[in-house]
Short mmCIF file of N, CA and C in Angstrom, two decimals:
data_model
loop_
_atom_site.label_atom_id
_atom_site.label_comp_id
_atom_site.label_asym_id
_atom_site.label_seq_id
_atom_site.Cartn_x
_atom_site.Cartn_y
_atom_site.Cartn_z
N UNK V 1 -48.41 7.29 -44.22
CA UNK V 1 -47.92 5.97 -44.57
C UNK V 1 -48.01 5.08 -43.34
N UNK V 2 -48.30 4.09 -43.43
CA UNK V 2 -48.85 3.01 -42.27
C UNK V 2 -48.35 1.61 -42.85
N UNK V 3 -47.52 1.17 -43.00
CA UNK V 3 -46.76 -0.18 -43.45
C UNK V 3 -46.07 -0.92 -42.13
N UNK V 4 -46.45 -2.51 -42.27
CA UNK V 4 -45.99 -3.28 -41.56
C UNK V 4 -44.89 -3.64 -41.85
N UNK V 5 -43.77 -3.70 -40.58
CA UNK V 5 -42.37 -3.65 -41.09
C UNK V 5 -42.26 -5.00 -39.83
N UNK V 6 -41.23 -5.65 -40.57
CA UNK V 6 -40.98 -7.30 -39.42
C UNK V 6 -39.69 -7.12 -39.76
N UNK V 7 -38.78 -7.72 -38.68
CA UNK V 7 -37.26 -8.07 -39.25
C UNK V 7 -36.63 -8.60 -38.22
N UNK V 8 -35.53 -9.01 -37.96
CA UNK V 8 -34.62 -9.48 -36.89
C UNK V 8 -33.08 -9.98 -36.94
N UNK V 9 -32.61 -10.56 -36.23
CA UNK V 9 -31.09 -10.97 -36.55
C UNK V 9 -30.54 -11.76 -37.32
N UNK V 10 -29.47 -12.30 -37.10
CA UNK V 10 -28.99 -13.16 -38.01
C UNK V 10 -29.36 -14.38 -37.41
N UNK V 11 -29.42 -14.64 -36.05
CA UNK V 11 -29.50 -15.86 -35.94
C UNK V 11 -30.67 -16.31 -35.37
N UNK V 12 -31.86 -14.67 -35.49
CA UNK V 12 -33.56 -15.65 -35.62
C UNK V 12 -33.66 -15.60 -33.87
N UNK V 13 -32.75 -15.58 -32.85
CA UNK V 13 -33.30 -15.16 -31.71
C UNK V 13 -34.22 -13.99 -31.56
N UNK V 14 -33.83 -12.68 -31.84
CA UNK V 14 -34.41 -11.30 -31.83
C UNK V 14 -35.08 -10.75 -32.82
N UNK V 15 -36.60 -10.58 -32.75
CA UNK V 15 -37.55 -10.28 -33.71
C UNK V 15 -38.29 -9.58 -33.75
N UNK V 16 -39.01 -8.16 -34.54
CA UNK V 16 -39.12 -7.15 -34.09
C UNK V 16 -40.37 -6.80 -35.42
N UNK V 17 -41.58 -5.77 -35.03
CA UNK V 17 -42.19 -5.95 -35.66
C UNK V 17 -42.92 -4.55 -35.46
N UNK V 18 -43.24 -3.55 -36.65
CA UNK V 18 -43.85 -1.97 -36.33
C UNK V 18 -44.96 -1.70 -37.11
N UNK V 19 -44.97 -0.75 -37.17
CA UNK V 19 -45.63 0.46 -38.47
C UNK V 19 -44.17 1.68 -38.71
N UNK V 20 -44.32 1.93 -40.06
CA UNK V 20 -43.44 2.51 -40.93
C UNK V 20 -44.11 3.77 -40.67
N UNK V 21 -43.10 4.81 -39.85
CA UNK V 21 -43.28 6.33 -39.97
C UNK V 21 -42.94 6.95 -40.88
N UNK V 22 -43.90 7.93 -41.24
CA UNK V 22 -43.98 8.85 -42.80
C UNK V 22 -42.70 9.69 -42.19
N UNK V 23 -41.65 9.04 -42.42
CA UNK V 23 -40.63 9.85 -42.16
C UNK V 23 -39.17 9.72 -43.61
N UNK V 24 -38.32 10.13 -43.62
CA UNK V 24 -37.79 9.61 -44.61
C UNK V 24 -36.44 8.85 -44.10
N UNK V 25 -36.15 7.95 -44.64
CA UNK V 25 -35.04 6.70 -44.89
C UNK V 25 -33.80 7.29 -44.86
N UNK V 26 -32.59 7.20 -43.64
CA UNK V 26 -31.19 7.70 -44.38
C UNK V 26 -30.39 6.87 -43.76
N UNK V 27 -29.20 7.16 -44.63
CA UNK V 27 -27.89 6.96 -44.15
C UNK V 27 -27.53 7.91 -43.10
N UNK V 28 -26.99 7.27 -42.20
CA UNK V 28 -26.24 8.30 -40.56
C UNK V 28 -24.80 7.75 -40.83
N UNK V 29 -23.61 8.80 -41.08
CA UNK V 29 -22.34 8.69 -41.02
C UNK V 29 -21.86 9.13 -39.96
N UNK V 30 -22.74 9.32 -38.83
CA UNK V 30 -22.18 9.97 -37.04
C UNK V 30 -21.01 8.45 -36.89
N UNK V 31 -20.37 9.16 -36.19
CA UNK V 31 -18.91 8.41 -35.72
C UNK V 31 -20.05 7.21 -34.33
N UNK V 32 -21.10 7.52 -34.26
CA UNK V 32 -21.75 6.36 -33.10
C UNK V 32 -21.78 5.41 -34.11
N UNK V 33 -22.43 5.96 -34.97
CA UNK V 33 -23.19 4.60 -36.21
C UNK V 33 -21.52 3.93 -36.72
N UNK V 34 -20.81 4.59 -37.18
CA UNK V 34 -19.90 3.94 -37.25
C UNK V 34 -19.12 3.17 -36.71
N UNK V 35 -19.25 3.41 -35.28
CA UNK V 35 -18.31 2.33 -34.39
C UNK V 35 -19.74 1.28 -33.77
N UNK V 36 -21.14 1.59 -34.27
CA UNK V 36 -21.82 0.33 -33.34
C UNK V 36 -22.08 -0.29 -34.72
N UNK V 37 -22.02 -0.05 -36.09
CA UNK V 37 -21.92 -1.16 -36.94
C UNK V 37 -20.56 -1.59 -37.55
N UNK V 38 -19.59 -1.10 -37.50
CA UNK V 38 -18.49 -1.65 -37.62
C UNK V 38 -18.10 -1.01 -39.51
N UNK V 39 -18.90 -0.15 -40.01
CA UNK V 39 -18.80 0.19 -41.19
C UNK V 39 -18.93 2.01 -41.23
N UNK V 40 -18.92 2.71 -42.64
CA UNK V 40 -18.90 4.07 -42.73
C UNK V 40 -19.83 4.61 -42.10
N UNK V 41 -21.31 3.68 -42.26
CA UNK V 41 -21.93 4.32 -41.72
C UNK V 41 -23.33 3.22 -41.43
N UNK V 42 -24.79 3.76 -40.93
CA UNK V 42 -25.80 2.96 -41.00
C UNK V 42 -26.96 3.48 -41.61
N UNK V 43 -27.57 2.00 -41.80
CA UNK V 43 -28.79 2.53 -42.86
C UNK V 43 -30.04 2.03 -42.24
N UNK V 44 -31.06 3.40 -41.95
CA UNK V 44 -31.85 3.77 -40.90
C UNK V 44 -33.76 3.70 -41.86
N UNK V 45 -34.20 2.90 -40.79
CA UNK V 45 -35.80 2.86 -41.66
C UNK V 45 -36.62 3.58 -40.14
N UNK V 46 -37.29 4.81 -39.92
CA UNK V 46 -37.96 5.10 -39.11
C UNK V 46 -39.41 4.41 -38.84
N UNK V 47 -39.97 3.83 -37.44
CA UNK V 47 -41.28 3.34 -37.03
C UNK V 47 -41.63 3.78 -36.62
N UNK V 48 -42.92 3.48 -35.73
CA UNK V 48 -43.84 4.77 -34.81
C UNK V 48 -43.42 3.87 -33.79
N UNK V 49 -43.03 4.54 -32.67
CA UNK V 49 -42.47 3.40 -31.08
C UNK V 49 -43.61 2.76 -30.86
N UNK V 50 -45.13 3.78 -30.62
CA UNK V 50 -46.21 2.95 -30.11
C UNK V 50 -46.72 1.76 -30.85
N UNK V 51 -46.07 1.64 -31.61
CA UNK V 51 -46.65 0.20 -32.48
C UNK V 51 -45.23 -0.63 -32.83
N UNK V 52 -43.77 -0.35 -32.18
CA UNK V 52 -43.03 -1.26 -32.06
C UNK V 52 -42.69 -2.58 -31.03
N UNK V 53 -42.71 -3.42 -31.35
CA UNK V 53 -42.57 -5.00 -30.60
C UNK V 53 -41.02 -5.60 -30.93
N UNK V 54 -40.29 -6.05 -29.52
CA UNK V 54 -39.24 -6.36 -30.19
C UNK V 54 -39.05 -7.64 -29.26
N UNK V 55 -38.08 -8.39 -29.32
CA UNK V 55 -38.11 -10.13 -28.04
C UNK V 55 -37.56 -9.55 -27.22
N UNK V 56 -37.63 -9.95 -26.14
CA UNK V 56 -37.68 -9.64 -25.00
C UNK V 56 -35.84 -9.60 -24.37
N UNK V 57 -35.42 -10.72 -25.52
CA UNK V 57 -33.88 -10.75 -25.64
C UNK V 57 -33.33 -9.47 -26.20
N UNK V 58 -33.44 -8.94 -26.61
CA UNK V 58 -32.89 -7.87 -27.16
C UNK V 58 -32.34 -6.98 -26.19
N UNK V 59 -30.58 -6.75 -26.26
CA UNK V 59 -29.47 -6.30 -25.72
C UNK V 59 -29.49 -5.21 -25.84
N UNK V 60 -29.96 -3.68 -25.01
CA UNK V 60 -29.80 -2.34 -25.32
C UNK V 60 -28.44 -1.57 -24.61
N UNK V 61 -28.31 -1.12 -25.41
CA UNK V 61 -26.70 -0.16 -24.84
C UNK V 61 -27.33 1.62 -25.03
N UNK V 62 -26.86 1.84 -24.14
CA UNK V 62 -27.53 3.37 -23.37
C UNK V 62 -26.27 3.88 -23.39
N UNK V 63 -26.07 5.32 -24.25
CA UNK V 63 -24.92 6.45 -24.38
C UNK V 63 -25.24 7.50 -24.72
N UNK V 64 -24.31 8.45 -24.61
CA UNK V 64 -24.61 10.09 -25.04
C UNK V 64 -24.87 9.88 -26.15
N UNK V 65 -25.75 10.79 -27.06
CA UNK V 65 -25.52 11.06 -28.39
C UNK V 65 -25.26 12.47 -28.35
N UNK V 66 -24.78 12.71 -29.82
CA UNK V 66 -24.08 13.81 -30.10
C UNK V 66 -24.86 15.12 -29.86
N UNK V 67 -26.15 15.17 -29.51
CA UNK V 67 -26.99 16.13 -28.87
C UNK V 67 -27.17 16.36 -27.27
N UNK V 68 -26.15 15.52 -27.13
CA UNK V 68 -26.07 15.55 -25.71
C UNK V 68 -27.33 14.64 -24.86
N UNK V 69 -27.80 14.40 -25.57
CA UNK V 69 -29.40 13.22 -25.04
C UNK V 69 -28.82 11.55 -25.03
N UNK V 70 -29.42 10.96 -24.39
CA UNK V 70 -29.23 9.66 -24.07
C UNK V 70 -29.81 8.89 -25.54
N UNK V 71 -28.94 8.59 -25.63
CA UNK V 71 -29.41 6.92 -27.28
C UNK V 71 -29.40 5.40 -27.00
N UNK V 72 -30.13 4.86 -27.69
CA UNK V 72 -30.33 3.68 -27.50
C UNK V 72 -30.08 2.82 -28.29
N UNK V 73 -29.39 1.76 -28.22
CA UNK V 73 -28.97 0.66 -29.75
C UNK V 73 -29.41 -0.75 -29.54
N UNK V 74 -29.93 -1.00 -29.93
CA UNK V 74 -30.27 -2.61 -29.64
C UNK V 74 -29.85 -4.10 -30.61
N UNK V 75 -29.08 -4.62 -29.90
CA UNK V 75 -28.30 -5.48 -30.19
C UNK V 75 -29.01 -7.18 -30.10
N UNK V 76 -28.72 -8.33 -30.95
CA UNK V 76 -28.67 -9.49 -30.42
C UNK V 76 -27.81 -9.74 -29.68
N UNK V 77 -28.20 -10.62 -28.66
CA UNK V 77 -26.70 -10.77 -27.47
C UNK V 77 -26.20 -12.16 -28.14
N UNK V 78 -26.44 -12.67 -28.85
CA UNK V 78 -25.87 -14.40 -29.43
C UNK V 78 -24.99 -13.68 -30.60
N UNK V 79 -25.75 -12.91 -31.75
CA UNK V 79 -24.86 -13.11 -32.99
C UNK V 79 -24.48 -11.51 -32.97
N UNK V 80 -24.87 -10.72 -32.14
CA UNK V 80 -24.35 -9.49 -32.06
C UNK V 80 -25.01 -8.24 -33.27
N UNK V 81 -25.67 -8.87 -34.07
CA UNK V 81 -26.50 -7.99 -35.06
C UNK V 81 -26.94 -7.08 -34.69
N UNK V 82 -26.14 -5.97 -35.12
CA UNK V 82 -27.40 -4.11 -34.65
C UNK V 82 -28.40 -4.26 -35.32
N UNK V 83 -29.86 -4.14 -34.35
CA UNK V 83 -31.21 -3.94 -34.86
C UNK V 83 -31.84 -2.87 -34.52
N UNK V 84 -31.94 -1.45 -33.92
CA UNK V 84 -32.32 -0.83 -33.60
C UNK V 84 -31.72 0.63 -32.92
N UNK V 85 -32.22 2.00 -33.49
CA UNK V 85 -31.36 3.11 -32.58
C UNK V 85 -32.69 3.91 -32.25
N UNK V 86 -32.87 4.66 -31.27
CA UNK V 86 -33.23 5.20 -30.36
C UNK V 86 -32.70 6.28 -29.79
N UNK V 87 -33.76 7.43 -29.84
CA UNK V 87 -32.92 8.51 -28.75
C UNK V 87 -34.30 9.57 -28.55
N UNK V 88 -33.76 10.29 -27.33
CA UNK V 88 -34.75 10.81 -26.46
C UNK V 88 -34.99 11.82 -27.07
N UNK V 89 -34.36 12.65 -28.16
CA UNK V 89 -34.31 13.46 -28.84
C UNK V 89 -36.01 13.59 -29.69
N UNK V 90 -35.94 12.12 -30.05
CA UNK V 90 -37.07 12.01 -30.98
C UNK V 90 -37.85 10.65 -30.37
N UNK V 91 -38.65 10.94 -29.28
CA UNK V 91 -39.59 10.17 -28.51
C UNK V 91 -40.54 9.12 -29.51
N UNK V 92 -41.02 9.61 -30.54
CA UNK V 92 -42.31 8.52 -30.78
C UNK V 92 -41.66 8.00 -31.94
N UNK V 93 -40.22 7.70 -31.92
CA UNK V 93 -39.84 6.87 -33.11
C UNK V 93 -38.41 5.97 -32.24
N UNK V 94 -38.43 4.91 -33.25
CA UNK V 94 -37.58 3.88 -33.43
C UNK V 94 -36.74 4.26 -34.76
N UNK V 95 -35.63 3.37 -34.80
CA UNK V 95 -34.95 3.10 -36.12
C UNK V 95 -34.46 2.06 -36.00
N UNK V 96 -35.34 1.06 -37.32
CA UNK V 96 -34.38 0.05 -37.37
C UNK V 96 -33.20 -0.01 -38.41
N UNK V 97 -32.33 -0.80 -38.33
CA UNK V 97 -31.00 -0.99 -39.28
C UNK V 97 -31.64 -1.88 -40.19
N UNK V 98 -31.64 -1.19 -41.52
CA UNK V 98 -32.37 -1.96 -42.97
C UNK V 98 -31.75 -3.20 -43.00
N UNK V 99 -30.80 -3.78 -42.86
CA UNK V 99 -30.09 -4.85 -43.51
C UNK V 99 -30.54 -5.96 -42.41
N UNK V 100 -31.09 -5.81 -41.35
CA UNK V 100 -32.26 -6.23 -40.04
C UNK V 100 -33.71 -7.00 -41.00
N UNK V 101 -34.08 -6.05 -41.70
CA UNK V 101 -35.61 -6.17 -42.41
C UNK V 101 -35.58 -7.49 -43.20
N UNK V 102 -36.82 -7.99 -43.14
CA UNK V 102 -36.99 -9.37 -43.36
C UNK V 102 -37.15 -8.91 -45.18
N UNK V 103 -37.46 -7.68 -45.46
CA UNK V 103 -37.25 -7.25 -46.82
C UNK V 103 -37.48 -5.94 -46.93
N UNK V 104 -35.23 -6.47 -46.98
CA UNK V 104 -34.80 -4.84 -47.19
C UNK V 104 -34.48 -4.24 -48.63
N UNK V 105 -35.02 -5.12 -49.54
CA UNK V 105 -35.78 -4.17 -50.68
C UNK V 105 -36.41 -3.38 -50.57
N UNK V 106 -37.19 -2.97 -49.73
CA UNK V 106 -38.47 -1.69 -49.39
C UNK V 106 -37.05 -0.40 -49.14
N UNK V 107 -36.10 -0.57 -48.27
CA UNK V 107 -35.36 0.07 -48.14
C UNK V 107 -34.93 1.23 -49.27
N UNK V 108 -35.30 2.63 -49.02
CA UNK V 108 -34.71 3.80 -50.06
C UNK V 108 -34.89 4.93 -49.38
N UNK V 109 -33.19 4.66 -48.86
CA UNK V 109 -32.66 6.40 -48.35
C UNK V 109 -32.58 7.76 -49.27
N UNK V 110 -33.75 8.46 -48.84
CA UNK V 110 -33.64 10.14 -49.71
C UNK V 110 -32.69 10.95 -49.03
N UNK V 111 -31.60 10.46 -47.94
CA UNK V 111 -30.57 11.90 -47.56
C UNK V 111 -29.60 11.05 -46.78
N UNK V 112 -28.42 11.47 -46.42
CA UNK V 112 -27.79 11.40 -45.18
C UNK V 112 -27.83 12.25 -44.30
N UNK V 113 -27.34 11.50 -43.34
CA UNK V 113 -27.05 12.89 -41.80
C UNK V 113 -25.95 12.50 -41.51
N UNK V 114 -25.47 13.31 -40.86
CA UNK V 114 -23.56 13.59 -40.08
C UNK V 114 -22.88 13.45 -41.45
N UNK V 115 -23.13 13.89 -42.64
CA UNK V 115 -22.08 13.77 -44.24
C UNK V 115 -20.72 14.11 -43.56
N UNK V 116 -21.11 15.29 -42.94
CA UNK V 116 -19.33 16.14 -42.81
C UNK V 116 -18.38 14.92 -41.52
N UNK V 117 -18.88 13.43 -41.36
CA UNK V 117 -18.00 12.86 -40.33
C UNK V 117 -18.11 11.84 -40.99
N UNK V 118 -18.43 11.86 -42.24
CA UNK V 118 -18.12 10.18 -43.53
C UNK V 118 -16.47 10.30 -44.01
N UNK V 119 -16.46 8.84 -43.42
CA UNK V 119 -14.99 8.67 -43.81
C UNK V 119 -14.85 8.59 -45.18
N UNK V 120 -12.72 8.80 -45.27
CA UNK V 120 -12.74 9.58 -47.06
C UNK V 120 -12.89 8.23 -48.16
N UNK V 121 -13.10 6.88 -47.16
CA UNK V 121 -13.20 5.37 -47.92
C UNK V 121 -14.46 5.27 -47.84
N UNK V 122 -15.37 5.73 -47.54
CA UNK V 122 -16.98 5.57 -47.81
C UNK V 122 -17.82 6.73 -48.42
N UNK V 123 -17.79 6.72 -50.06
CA UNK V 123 -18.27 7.56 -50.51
C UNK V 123 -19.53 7.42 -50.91
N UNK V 124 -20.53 7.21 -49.84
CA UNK V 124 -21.72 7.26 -50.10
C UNK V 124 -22.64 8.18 -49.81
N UNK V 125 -22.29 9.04 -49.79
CA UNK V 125 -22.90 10.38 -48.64
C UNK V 125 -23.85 10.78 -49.91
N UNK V 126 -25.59 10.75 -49.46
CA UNK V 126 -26.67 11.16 -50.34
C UNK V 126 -26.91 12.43 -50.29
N UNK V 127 -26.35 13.43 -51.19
CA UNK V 127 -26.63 14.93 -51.36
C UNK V 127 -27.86 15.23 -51.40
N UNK V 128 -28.35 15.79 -51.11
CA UNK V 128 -29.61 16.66 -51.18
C UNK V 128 -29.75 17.88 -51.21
N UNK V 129 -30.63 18.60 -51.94
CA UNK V 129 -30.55 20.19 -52.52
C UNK V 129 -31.26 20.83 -50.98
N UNK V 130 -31.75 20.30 -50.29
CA UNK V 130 -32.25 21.16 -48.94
C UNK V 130 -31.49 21.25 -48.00
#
């Protein structure tokens, strides 16, 4: 799969532009995603890094992730919109935050990850038989 993906903030400073990795779409209920979007959880579209472009404004915050590897989140610094996660774990990809996408209709998560750290007010956790 090779799809052009564009998207950016709310307020049109930070703009970002890939190819869509044949990877699949989820929800992340990790307690990171939850405290850098402010909700249960986030909703994740994978790119190929070597074909991601993002403005030059774009605010990155560098922390442990739960694998013990360094992660990356990228923020607008004006309207504060999460656009992007990152981690060293998984080198030749990006993730952007769907609700980012200039059309996040394309958007369709087949799983979650971190289910067992979804809070008991966000029952969205996508089961999967694997």
């Amino acid at each position: 799969m090779s799809d052009s993906i564009t998207g950016g903030c709310k307020c049109g400073l930070v703009r970002y532009s890939g190819e869509r990795l044949d990877a699949p779409m989820f929800r992340c209920h990790c307690r990171d995603c939850q405290q850098l979007t402010g909700t249960g959880h986030s909703e994740m579209v994978p790119l190929l890094l070597e074909t991601f472009e993002i403005g030059a404004d774009c605010t990155i915050y560098r922390m442990q992730g739960g694998s013990g590897l360094a992660t990356y989140s990228g923020f607008c610094p004006t309207c504060g919109a999460p656009l992007t996660r990152r981690s060293e774990r998984r080198k030749d990809r990006i993730y952007v935050h769907a609700a980012s996408l200039d059309d996040p209709s394309i958007y369709a998560p087949s799983l979650s990850i971190c289910g067992e750290a979804a809070q008991g007010w966000d029952g969205d956790v996508i089961e999967t038989d694997g």
